XYZ file of N, CA and C in Angstrom:
267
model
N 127.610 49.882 99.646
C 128.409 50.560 100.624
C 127.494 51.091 101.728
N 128.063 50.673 102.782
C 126.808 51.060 104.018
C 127.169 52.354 104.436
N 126.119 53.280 104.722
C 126.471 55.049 104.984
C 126.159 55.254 106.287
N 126.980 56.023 107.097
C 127.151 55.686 108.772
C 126.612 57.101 108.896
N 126.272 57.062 110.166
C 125.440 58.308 110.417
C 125.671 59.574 110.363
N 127.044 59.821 110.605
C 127.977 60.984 110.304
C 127.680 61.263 108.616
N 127.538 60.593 108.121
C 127.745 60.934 106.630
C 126.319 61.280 105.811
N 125.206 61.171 106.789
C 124.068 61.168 105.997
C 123.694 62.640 106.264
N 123.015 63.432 105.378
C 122.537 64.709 105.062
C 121.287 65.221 105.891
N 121.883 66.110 107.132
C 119.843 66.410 107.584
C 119.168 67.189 106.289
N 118.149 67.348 105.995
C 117.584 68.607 105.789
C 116.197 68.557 106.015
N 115.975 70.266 106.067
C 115.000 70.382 106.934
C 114.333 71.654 106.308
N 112.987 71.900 106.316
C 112.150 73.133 105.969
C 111.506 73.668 107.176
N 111.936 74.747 107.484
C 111.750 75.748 108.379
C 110.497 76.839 108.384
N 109.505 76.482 108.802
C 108.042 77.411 108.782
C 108.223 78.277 109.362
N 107.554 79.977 108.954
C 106.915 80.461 110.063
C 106.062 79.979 111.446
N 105.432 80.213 112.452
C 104.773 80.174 113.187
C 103.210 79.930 112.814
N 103.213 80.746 111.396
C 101.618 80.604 111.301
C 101.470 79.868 109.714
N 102.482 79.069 109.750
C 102.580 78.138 108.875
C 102.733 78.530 107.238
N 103.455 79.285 107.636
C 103.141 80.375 105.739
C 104.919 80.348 105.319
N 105.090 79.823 104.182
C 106.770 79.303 104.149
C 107.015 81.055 103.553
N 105.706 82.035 103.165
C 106.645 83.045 102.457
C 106.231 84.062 103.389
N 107.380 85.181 103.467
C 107.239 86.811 104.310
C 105.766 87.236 103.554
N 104.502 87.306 104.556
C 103.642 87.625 104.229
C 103.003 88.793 105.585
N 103.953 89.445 106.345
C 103.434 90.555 106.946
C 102.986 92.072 106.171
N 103.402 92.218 105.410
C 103.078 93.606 104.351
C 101.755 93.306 103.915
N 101.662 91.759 103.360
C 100.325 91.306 102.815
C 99.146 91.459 103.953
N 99.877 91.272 105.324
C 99.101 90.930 106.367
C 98.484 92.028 106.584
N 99.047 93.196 106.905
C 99.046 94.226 107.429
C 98.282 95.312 105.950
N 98.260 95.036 105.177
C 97.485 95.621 103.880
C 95.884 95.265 104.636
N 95.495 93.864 104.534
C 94.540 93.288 104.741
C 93.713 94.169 106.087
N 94.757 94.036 107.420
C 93.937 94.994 108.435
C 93.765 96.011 108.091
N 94.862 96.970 107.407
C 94.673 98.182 107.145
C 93.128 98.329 106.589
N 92.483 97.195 105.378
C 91.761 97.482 104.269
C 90.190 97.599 105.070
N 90.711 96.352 106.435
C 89.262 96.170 107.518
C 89.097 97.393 108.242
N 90.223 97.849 108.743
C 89.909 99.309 109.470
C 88.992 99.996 108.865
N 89.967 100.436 107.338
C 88.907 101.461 106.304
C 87.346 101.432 106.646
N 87.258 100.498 106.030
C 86.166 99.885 106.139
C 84.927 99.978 107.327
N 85.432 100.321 108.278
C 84.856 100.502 109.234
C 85.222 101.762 109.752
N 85.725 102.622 108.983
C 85.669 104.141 109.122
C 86.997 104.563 110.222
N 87.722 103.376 110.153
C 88.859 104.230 111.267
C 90.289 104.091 110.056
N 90.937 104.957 110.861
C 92.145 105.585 110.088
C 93.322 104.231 110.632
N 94.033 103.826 109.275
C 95.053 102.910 110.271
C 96.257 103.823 110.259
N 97.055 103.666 111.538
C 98.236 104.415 111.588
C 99.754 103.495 111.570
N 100.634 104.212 110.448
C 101.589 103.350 110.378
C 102.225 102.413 111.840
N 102.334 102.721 112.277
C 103.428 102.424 113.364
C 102.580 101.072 114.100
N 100.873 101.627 114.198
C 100.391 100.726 115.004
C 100.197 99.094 114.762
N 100.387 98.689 113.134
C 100.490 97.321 113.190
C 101.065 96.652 114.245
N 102.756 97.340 113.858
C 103.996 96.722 114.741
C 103.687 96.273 115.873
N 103.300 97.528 116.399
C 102.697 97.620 117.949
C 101.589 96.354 118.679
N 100.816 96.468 118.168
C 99.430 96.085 118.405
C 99.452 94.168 117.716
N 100.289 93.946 116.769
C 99.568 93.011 116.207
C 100.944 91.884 115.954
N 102.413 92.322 115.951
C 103.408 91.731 115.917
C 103.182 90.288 116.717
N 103.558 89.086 116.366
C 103.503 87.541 116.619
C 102.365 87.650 117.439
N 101.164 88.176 116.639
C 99.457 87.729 117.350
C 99.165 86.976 115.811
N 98.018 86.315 116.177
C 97.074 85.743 114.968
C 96.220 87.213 114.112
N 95.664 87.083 113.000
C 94.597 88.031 112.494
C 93.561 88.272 113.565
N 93.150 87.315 113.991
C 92.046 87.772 114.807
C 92.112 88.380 115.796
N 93.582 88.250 116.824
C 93.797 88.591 117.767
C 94.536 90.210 117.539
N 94.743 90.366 116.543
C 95.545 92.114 116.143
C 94.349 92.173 115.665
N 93.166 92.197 115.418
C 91.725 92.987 114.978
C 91.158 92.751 116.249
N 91.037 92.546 116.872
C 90.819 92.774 118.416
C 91.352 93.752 119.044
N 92.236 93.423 119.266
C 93.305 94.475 119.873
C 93.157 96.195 119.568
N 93.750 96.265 117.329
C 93.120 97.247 117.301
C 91.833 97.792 117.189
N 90.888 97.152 117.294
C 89.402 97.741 117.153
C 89.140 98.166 118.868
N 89.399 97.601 119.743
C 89.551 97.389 121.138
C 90.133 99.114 121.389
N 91.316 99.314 120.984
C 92.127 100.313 121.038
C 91.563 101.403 120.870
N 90.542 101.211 120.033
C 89.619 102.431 119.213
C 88.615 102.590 119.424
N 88.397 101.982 120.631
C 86.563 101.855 121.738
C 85.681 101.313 120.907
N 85.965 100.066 120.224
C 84.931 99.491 119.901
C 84.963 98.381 120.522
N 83.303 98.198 120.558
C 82.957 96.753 121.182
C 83.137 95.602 119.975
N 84.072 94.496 120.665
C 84.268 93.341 119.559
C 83.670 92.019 120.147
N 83.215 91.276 119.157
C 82.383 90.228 119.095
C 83.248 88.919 118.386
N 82.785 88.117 118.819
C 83.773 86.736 118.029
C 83.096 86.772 117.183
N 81.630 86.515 116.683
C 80.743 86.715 115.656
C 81.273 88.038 114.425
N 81.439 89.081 115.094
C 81.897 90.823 114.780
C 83.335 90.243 113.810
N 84.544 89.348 114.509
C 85.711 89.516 114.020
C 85.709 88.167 113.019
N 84.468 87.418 113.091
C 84.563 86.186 111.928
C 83.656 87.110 110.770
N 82.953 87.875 110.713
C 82.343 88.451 109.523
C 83.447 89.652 108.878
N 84.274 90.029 110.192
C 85.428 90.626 109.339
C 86.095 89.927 108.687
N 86.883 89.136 109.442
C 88.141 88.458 108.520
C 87.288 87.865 107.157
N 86.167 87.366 107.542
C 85.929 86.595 106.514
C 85.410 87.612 105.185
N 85.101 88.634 105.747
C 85.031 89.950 104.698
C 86.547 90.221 103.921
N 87.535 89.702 104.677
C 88.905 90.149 104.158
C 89.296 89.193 103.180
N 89.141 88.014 103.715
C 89.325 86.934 103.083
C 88.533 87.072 101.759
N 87.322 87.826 101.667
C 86.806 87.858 100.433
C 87.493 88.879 99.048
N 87.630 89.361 99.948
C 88.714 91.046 99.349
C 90.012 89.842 98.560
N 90.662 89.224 99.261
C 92.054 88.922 99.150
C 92.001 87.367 98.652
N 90.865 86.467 98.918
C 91.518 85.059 98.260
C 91.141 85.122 96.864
């Protein structure tokens, strides 16, 4: 029986943006919080939202370290993340 186009089934899997199929902002936002510490600044609730909402990791650790008069380095924010990444994978 031949199946006409009307009758055939789309389906489809729908990504985030940063390619992660599960809600991983709480996770996300743990992680900066843990880099701030770490570097002696206080994270404040509200400012994830603010500062880091549909940016990459690197680009919301910029932002907030930036925010907080520090000088940031591309070198500076790959020994972070990759400090985080050690914490968390």
């Amino acid at each position: 029986m031949p199946v006409s186009f009307y009758s055939m089934v789309l389906k489809a899997l729908l990504i985030d943006f940063n390619g992660i199929v599960i809600k991983n902002t709480g996770l996300k936002e743990r992680l900066i919080d843990e880099i701030l510490i770490s570097e002696n600044l206080r994270p404040h609730p509200d400012e994830y939202g603010e500062m880091c909402a549909e940016r990459s990791d690197r680009a919301c650790l910029d932002r907030l370290l930036s925010r907080r008069g520090r000088v940031t380095t591309p070198e500076l924010l790959d020994q972070l993340l990759a400090q985080s990444c050690w914490i968390s994978c």
